[in-house]
mmCIF file of C-alpha atoms and ligand atoms in Angstrom:
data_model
loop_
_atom_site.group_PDB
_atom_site.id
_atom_site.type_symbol
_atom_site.label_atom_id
_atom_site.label_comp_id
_atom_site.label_asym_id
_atom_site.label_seq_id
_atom_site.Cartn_x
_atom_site.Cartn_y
_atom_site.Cartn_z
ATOM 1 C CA UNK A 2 135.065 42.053 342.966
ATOM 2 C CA UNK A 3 136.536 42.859 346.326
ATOM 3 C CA UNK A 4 139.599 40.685 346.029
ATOM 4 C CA UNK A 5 140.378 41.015 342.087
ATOM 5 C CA UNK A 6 143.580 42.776 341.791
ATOM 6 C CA UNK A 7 142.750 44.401 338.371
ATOM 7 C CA UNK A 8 139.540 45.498 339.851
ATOM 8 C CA UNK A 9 141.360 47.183 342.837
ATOM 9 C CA UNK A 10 144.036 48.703 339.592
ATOM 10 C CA UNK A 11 141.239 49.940 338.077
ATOM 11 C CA UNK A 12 139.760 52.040 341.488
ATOM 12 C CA UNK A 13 143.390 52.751 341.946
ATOM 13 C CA UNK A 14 143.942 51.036 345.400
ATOM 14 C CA UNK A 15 147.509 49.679 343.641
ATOM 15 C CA UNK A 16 149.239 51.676 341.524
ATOM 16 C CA UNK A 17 150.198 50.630 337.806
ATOM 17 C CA UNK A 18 151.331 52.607 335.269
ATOM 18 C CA UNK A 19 148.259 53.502 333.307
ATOM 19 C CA UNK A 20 148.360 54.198 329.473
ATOM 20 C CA UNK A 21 145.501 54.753 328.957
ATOM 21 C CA UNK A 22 141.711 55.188 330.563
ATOM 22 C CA UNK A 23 138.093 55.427 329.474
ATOM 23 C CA UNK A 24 134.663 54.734 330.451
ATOM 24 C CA UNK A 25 134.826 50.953 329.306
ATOM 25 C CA UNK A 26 138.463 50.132 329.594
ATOM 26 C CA UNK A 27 142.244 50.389 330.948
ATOM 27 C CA UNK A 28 145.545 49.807 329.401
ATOM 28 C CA UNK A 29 148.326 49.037 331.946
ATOM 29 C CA UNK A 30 151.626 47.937 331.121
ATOM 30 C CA UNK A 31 152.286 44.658 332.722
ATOM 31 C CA UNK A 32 154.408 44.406 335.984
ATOM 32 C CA UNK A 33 156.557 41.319 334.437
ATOM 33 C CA UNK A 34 156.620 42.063 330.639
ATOM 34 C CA UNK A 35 157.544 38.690 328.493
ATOM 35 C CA UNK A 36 158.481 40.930 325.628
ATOM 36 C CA UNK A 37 160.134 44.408 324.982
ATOM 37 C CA UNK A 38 156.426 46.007 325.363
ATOM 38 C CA UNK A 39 153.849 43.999 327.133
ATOM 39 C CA UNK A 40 150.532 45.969 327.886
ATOM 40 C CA UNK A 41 147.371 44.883 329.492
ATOM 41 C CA UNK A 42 144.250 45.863 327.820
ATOM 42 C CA UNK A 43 141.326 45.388 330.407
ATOM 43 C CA UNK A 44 137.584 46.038 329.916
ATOM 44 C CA UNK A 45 136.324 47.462 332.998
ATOM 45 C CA UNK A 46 133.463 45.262 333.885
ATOM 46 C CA UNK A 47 134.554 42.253 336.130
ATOM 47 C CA UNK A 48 134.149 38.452 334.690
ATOM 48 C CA UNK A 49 136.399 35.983 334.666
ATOM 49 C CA UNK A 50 137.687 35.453 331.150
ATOM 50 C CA UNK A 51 136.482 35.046 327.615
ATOM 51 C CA UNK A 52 133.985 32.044 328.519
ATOM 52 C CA UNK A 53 131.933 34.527 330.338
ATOM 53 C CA UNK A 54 131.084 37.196 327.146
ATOM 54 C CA UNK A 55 127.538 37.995 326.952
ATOM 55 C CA UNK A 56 126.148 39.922 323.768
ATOM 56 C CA UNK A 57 126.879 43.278 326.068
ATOM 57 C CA UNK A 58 130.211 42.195 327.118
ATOM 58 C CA UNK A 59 131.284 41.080 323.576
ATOM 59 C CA UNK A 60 130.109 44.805 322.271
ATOM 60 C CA UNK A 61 132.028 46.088 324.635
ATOM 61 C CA UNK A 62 135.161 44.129 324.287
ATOM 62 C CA UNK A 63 134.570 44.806 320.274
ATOM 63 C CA UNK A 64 134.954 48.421 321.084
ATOM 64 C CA UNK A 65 137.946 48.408 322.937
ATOM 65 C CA UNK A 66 139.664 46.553 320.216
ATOM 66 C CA UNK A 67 138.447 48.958 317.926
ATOM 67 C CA UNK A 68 140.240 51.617 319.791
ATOM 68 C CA UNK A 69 143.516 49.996 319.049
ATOM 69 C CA UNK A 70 144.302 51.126 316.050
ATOM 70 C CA UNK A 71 143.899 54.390 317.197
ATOM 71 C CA UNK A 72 146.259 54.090 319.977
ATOM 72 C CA UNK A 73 149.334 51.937 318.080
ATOM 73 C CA UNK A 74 151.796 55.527 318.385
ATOM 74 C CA UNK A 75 150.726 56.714 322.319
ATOM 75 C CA UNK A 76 150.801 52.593 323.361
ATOM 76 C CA UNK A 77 154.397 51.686 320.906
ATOM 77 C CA UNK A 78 153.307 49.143 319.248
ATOM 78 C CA UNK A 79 152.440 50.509 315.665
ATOM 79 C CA UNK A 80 155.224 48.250 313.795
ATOM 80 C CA UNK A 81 153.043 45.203 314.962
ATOM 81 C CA UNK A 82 151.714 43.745 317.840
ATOM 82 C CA UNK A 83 150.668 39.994 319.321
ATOM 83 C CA UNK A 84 147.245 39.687 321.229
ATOM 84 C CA UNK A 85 146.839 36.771 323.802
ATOM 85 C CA UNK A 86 144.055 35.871 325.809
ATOM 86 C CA UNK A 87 144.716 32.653 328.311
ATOM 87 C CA UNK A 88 141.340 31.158 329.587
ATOM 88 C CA UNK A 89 141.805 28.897 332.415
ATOM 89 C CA UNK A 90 144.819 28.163 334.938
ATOM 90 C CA UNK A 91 145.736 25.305 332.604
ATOM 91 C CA UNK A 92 146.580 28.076 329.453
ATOM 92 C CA UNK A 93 148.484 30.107 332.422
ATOM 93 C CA UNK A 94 145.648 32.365 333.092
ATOM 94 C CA UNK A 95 146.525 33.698 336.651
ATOM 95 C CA UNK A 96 144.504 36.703 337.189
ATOM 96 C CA UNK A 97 140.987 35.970 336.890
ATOM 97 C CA UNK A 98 139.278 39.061 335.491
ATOM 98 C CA UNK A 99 139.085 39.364 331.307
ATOM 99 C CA UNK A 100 142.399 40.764 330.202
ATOM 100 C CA UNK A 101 144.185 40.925 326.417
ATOM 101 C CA UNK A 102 147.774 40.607 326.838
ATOM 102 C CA UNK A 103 149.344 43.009 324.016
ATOM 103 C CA UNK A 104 153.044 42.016 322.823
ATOM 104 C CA UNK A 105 155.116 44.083 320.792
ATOM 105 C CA UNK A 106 158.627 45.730 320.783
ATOM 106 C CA UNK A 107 160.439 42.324 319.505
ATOM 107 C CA UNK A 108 160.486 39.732 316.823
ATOM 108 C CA UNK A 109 158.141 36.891 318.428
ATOM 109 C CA UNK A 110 158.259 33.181 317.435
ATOM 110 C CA UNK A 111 155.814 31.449 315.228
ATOM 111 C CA UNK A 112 153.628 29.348 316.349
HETATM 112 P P1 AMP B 230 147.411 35.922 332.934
HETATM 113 O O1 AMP B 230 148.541 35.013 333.349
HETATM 114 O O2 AMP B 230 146.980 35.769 331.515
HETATM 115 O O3 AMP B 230 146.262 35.840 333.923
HETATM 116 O O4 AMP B 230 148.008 37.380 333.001
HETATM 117 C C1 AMP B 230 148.069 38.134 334.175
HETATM 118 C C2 AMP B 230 149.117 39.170 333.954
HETATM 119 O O5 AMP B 230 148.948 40.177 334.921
HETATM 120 C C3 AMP B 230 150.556 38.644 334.084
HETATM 121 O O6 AMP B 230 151.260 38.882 332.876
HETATM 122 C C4 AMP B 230 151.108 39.451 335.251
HETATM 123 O O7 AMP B 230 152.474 39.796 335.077
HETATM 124 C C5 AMP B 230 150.219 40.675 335.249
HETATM 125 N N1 AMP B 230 150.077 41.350 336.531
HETATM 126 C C6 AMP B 230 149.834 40.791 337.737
HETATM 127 N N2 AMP B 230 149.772 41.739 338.681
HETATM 128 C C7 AMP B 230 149.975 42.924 338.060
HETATM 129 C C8 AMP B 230 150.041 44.279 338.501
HETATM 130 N N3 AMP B 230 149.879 44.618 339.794
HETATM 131 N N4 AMP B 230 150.283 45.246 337.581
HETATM 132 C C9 AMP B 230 150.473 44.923 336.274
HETATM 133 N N5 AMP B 230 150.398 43.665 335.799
HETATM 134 C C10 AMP B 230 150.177 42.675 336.683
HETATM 135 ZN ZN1 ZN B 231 138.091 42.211 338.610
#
């Protein structure tokens, strides 16, 4: 999508600081972290949020969590880690292209 800014992050027309890369995902860390670590983990393939998963899109996003647990050391979040996913601008969702906020670094609240 021309005018998504994680699509433009992902073709590298703005700069982020990448963690890490493959062929179905990227991890960024987020520009305004609300919490000691606060990483973006965000699946390649443009849709607007977790309404939109199709059977291929779900297998994908399945993967990528998968890969987590290999990546808890290189990302910093092996001691534990929160994962949030807003859908709609009413839940604070503000960028509208599938992304899993990852929290870590800090004792969060309960719910
Ligand atoms: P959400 O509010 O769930 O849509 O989350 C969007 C997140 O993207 C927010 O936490 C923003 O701080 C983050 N964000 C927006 N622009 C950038 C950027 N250029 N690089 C890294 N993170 C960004
Ligand atoms: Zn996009």
């Amino acid at each position: 999508m021309d005018d998504c800014i994680f699509c433009k992050i992902i073709k590298g027309e703005i700069p982020s600081e990448r963690l890490y890369e493959d062929e179905k995902m990227i991890v960024i860390r987020d520009i305004s972290p609300k919490a000691k670590v606060h990483i973006l983990m965000i699946p390649k393939e443009h849709y607007a949020d977790i309404t939109c998963l199709d059977e291929k899109r779900a297998a994908d996003l399945a993967e990528c969590l998968l890969k987590l647990n290999g990546l808890q050391e290189r990302l910093g979040i092996s001691k534990g880690f929160r994962l949030v996913v807003n859908r709609g601008a009413s839940a604070g969702q503000t960028v509208f292209h599938l992304h899993i906020h990852i929290l870590s670094g800090s004792k969060m609240p309960g719910f």
